[in-house]
mmCIF file of C-alpha atoms in Angstrom:
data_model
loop_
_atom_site.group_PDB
_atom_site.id
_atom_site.type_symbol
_atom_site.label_atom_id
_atom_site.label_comp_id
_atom_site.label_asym_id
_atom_site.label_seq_id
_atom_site.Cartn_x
_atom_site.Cartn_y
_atom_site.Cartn_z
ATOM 1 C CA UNK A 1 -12.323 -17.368 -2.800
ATOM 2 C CA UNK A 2 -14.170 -16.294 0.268
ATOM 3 C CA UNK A 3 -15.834 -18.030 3.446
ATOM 4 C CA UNK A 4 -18.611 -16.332 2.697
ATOM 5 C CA UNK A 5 -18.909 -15.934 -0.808
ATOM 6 C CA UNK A 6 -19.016 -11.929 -0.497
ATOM 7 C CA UNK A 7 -16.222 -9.853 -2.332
ATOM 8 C CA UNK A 8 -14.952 -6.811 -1.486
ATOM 9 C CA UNK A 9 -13.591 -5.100 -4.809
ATOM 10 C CA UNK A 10 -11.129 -2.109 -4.092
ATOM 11 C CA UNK A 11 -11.135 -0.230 -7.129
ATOM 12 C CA UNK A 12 -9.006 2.376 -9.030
ATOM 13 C CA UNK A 13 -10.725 5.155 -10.457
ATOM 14 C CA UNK A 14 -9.242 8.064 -12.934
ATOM 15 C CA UNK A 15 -7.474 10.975 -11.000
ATOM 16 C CA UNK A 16 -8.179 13.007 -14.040
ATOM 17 C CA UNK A 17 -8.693 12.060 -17.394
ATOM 18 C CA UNK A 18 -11.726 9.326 -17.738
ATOM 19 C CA UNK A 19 -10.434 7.550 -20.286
ATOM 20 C CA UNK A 20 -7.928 6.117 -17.418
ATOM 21 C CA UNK A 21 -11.082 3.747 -15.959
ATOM 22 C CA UNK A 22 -10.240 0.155 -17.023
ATOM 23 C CA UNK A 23 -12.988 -2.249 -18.537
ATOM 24 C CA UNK A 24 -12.389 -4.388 -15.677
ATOM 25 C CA UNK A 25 -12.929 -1.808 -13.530
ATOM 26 C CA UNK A 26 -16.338 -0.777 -15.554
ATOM 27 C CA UNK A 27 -17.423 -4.301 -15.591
ATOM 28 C CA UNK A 28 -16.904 -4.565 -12.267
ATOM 29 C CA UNK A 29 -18.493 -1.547 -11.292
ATOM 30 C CA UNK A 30 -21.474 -2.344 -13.238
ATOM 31 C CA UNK A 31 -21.972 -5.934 -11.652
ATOM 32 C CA UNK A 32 -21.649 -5.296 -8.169
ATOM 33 C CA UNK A 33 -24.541 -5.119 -5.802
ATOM 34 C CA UNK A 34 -23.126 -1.658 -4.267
ATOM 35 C CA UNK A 35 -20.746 0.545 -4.674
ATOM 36 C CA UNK A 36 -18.939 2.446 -1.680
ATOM 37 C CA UNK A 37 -18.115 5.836 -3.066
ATOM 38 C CA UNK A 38 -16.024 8.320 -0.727
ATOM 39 C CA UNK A 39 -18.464 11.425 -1.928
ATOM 40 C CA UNK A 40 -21.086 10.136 -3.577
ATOM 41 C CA UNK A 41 -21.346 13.493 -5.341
ATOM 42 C CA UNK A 42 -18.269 13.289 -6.723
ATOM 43 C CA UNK A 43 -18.744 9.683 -8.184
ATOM 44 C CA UNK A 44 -21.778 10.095 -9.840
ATOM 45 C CA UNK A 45 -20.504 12.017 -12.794
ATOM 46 C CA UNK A 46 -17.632 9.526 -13.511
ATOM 47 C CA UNK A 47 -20.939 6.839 -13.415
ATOM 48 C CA UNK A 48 -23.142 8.434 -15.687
ATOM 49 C CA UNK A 49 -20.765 9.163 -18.019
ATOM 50 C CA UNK A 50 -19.736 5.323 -18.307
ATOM 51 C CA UNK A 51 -23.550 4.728 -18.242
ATOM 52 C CA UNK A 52 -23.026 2.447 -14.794
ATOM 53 C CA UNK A 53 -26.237 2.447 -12.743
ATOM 54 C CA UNK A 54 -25.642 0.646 -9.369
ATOM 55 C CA UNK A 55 -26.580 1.974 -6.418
ATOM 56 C CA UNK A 56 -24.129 4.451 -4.153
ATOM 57 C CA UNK A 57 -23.524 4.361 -0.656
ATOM 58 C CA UNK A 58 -21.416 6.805 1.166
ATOM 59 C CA UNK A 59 -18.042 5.768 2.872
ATOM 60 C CA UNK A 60 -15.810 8.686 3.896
ATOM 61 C CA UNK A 61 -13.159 9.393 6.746
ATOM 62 C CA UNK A 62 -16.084 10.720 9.079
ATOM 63 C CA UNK A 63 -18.741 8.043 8.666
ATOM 64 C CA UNK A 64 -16.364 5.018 7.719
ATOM 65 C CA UNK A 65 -16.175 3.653 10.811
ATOM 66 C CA UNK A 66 -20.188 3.935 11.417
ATOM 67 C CA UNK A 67 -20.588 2.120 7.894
ATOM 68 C CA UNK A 68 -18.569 -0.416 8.143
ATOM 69 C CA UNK A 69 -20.249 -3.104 10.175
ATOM 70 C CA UNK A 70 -23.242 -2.806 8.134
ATOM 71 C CA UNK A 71 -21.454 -3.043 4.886
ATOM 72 C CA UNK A 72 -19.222 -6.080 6.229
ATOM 73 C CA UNK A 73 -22.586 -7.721 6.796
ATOM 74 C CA UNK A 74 -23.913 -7.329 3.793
ATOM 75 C CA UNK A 75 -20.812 -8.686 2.675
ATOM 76 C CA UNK A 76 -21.400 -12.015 4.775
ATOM 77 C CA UNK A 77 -24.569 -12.061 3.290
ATOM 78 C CA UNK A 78 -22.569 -12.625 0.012
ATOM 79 C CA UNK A 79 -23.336 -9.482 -1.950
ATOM 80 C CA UNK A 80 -20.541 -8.066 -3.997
ATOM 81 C CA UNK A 81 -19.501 -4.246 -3.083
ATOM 82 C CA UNK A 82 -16.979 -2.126 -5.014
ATOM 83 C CA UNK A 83 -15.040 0.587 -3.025
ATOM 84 C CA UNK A 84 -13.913 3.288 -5.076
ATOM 85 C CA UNK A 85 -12.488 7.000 -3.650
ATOM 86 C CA UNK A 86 -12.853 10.474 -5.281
ATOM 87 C CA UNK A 87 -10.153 9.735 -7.581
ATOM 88 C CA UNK A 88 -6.833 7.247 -7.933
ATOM 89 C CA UNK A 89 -6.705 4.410 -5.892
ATOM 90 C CA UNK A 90 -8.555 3.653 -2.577
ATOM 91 C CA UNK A 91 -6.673 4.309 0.409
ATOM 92 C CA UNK A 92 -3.671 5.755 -0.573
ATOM 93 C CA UNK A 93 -4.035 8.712 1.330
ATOM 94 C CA UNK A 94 -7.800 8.000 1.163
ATOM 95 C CA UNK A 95 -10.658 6.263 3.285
ATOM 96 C CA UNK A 96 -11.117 2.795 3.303
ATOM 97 C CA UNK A 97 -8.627 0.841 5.408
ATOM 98 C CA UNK A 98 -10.829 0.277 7.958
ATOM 99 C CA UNK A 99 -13.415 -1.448 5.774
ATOM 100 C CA UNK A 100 -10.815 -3.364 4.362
ATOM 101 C CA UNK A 101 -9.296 -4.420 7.508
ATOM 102 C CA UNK A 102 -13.147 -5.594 8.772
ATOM 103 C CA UNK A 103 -13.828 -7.078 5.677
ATOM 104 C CA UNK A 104 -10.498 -9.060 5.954
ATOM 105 C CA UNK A 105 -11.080 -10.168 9.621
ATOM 106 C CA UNK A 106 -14.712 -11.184 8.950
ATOM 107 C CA UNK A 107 -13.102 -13.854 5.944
ATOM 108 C CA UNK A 108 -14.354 -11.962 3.395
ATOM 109 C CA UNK A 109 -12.150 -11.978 -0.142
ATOM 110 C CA UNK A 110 -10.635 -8.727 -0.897
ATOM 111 C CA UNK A 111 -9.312 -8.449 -4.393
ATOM 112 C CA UNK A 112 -7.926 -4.810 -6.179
ATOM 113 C CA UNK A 113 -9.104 -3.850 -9.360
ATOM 114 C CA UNK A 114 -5.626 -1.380 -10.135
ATOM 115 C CA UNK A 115 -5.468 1.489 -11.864
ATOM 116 C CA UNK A 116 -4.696 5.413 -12.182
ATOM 117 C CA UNK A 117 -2.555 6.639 -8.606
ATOM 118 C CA UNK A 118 -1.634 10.037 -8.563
ATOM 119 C CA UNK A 119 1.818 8.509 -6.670
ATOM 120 C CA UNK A 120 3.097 6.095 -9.453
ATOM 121 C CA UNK A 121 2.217 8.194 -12.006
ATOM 122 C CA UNK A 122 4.047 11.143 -10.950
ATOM 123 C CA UNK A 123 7.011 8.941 -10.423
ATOM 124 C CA UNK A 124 7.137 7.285 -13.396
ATOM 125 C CA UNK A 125 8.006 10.916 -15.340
ATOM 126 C CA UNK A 126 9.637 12.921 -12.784
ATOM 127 C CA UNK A 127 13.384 11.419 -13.816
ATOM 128 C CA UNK A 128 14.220 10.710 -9.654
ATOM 129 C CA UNK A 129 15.333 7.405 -9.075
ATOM 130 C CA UNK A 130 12.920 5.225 -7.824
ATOM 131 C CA UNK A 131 13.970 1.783 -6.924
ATOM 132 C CA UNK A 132 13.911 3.244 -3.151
ATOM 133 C CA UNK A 133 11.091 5.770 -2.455
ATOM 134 C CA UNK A 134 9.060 7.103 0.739
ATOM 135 C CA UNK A 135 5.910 7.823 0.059
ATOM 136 C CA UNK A 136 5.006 10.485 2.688
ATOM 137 C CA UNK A 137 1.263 11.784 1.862
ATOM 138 C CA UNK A 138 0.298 14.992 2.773
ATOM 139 C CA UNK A 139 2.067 16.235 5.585
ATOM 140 C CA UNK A 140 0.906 18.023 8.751
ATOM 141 C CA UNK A 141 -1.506 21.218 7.815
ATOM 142 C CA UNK A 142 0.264 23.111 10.877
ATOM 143 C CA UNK A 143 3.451 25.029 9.741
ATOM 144 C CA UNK A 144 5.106 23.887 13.385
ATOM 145 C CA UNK A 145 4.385 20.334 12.742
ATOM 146 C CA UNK A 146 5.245 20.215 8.797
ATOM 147 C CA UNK A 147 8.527 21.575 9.339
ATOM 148 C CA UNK A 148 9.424 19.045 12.233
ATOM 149 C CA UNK A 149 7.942 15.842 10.076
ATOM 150 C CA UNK A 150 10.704 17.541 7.035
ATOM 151 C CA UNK A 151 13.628 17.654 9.742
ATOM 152 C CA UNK A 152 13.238 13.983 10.539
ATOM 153 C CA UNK A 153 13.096 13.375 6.618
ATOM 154 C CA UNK A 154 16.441 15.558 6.139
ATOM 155 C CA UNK A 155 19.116 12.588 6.217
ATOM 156 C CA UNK A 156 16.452 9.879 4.095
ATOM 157 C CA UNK A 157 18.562 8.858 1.057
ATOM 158 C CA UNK A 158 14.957 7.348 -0.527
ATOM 159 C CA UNK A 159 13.144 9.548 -3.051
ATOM 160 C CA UNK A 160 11.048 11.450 -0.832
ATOM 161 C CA UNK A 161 6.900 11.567 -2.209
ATOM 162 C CA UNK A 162 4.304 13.702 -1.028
ATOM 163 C CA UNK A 163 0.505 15.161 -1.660
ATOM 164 C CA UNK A 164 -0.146 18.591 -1.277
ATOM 165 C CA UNK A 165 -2.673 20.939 -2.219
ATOM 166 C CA UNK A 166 -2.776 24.222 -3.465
ATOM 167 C CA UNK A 167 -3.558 26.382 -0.237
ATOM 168 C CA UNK A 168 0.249 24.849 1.077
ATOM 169 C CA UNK A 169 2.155 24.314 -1.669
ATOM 170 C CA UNK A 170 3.941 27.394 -1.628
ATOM 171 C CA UNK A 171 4.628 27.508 2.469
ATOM 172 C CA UNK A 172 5.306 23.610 1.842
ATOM 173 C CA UNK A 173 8.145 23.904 -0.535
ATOM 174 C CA UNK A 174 9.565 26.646 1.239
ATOM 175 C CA UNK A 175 9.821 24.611 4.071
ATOM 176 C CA UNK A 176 11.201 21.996 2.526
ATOM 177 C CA UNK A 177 13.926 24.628 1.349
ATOM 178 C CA UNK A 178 14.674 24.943 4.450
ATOM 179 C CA UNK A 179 14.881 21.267 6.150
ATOM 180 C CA UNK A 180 16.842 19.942 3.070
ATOM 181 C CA UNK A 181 18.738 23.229 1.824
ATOM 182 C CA UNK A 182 17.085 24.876 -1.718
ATOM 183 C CA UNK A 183 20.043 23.673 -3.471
ATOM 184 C CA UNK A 184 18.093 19.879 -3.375
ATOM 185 C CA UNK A 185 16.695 18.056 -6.680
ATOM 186 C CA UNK A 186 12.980 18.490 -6.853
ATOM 187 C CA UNK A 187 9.818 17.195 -8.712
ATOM 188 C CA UNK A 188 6.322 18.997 -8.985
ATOM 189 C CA UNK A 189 3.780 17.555 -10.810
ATOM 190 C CA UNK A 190 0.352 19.295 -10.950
ATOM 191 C CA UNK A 191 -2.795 18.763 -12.594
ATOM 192 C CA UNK A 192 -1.886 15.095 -13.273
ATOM 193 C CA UNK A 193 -3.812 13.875 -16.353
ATOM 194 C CA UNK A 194 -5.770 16.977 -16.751
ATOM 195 C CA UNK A 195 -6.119 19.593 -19.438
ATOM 196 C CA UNK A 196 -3.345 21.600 -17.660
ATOM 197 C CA UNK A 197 -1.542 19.210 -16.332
ATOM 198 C CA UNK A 198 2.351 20.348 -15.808
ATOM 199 C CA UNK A 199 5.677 19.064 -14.315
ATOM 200 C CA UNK A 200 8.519 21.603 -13.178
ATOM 201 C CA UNK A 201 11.730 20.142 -12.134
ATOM 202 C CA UNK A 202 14.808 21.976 -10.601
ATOM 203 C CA UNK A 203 16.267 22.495 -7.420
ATOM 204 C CA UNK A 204 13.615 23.706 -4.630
ATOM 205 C CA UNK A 205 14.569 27.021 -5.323
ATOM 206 C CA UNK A 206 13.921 27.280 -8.519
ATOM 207 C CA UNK A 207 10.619 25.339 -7.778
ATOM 208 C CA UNK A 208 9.779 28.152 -5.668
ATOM 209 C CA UNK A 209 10.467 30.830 -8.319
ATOM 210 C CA UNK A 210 8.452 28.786 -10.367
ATOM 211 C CA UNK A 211 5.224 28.946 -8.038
ATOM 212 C CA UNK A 212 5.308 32.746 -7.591
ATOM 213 C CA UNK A 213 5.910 33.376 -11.106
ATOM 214 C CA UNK A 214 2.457 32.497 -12.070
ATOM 215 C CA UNK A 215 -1.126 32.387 -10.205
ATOM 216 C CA UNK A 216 -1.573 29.698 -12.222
ATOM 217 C CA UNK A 217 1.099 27.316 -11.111
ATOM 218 C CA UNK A 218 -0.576 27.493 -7.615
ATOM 219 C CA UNK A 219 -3.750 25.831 -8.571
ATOM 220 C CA UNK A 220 -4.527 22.341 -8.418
ATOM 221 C CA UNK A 221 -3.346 18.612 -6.878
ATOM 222 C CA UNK A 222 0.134 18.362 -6.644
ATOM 223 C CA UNK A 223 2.283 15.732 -6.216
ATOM 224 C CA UNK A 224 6.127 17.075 -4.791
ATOM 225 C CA UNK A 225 9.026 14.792 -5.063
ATOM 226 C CA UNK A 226 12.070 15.286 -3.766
ATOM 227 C CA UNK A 227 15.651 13.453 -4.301
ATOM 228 C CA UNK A 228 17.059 11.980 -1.451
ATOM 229 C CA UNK A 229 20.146 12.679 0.872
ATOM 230 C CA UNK A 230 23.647 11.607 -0.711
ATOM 231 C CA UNK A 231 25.018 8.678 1.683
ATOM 232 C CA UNK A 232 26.230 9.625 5.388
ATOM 233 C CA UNK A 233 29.696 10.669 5.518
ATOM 234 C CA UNK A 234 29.592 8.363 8.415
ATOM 235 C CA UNK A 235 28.800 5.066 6.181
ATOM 236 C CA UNK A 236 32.469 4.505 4.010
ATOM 237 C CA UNK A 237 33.080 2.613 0.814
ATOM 238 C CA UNK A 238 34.924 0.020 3.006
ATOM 239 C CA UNK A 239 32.152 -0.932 5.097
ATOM 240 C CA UNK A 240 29.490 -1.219 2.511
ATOM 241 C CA UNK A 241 31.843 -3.712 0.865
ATOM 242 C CA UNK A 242 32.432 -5.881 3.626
ATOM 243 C CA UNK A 243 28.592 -5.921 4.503
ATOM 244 C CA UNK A 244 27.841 -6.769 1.040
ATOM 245 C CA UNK A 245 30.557 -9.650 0.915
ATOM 246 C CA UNK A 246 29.191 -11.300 4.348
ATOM 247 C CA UNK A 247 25.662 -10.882 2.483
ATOM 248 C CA UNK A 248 27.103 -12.842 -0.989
ATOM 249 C CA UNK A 249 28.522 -15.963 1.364
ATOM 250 C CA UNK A 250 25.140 -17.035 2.087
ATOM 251 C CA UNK A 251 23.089 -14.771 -0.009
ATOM 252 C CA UNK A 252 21.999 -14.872 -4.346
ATOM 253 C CA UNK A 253 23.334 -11.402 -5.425
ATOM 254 C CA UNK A 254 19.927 -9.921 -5.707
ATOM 255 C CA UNK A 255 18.637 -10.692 -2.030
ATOM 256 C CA UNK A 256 22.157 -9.623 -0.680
ATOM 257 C CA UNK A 257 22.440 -6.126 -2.563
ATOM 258 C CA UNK A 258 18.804 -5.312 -1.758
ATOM 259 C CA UNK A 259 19.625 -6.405 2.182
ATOM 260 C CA UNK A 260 23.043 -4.227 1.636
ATOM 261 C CA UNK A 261 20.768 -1.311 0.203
ATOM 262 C CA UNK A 262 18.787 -1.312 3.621
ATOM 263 C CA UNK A 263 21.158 -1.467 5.640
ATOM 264 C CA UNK A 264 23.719 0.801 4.070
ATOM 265 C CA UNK A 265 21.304 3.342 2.664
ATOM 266 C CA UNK A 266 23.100 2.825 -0.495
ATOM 267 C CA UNK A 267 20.985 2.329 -3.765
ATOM 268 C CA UNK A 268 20.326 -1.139 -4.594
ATOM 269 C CA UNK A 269 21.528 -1.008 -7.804
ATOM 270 C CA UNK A 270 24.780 0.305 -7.000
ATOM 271 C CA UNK A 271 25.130 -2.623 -5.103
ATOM 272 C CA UNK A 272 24.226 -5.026 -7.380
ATOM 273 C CA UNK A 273 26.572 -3.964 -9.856
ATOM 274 C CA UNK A 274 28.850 -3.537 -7.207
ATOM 275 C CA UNK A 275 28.260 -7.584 -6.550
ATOM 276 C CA UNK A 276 28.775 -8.199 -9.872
ATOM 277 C CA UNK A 277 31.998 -7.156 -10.286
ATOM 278 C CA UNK A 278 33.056 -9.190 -6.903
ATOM 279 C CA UNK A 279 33.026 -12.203 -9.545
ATOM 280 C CA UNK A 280 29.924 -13.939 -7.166
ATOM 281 C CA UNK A 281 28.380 -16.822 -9.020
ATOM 282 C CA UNK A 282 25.543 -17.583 -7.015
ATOM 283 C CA UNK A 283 22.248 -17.947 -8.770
ATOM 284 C CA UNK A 284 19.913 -15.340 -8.931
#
């Protein structure tokens, strides 16, 4: 497993409701030698209540790279350290990459303990396709900034996936109002998993009606999702058919319409059904 016999366990905790922390993930929080807790503050409730008593260490964005040598050590040494962050699933638009990479480099195993991500679950009910999707993060705090990183997302035919919290949301989805036109599909999940958790969906418009209707529908995490761009004019029905036949000549239909799909911009399964009904009888 490792070279040195040291694991480094990245592990999913609940981004709201506790009953979302797996028994793995309580065993192997409860085993470990250490566990490396973004706020340390913050982890210690989730702890108690599971009655889990192993020591905390810090490891945030502004000590992480201080921390990490002496935790890869220890690692070396062979103890076993969990990382956990304040809530969903380590580095996804959290700390801990660079202990992970150093970990990695040093030979030490990395395995995930998955679990509760604010990202998949907010997918998984917002009704958006999501076969292709860009998963953004938060974007820039800066208004200038934000509404240049939107511009260069305009034309993205993915679903488009982003953090946000309440202080931007509203100057956030105006913006976004603005780069993609209000008139555009849109998700908003807040409050994922939590006693007022809610999800509004309508074009950004109404999105923004929504938010200024209520206080209330300011507060919170949010997670915004956005449909993606139809197709460029530019890319015709002709062309995506004669890429996706070259594909099929030396490709199973899968592999070829998922190729097609990148290079197209088209949606995969379109293409695969559009395979399909080219007659193509290579194996899958």
């Amino acid at each position: 497993m490792s070279e040195t016999g040291g694991v480094l366990y990245v592990v999913a905790t609940p981004i709201g409701n506790l009953g979302d922390l797996s028994q793995r993930a309580i065993e192997t929080l409860r085993t470990v030698d250490l566990i490396a807790a973004e706020d340390t503050r913050h982890s210690r409730p989730l702890l108690q209540h599971y009655g889990i008593r192993t020591p905390l260490q810090s490891c945030h964005e502004h000590n992480e790279a201080q921390v990490s040598p002496r935790l890869v050590e220890q690692l070396q040494a062979g103890q076993r350290i969990a990382l956990i962050s304040d809530a969903g699933t380590p580095l996804v638009s959290d700390p801990g990459y660079q202990l992970v990479r150093a970990a990695i480099e040093a030979g030490v195993a990395v395995l995930a303990v998955p679990g509760p991500s604010a990202l998949v679950a907010a997918l998984s009910v917002s009704g958006l396709p999501t076969d292709r999707f860009r998963f953004e993060g938060f974007l820039p705090a800066k208004a200038g900034a934000r509404r240049e990183r939107l511009q260069a997302l305009a034309a993205e035919t993915a679903t488009l996936v982003f953090y946000e919290s309440s202080h931007r949301i509203q100057a956030c989805l105006a913006d976004m109002a603005a780069a993609f036109g209000d008139a555009r599909h849109a998700v908003l999940a807040r409050e994922l998993t939590k006693r007022f958790e809610q999800t509004e969906r309508g074009a950004l418009a109404h999105l923004l009606q929504w938010l200024e209707a209520d206080a209330n529908h300011r507060k919170g995490e949010f997670v915004v999702m956005v449909q993606g761009a139809e197709a460029a004019a530019g890319q015709d029905a002709a062309e995506t058919r004669r890429i996706l036949e070259l594909l099929l000549k030396q490709l199973p239909v899968k592999q070829a319409a998922a190729i097609a799909a990148e290079i197209t911009g088209e949606r995969r399964n379109a293409l695969y059904q559009l395979a399909l009904e080219f007659g193509n009888d290579k194996p899958e």
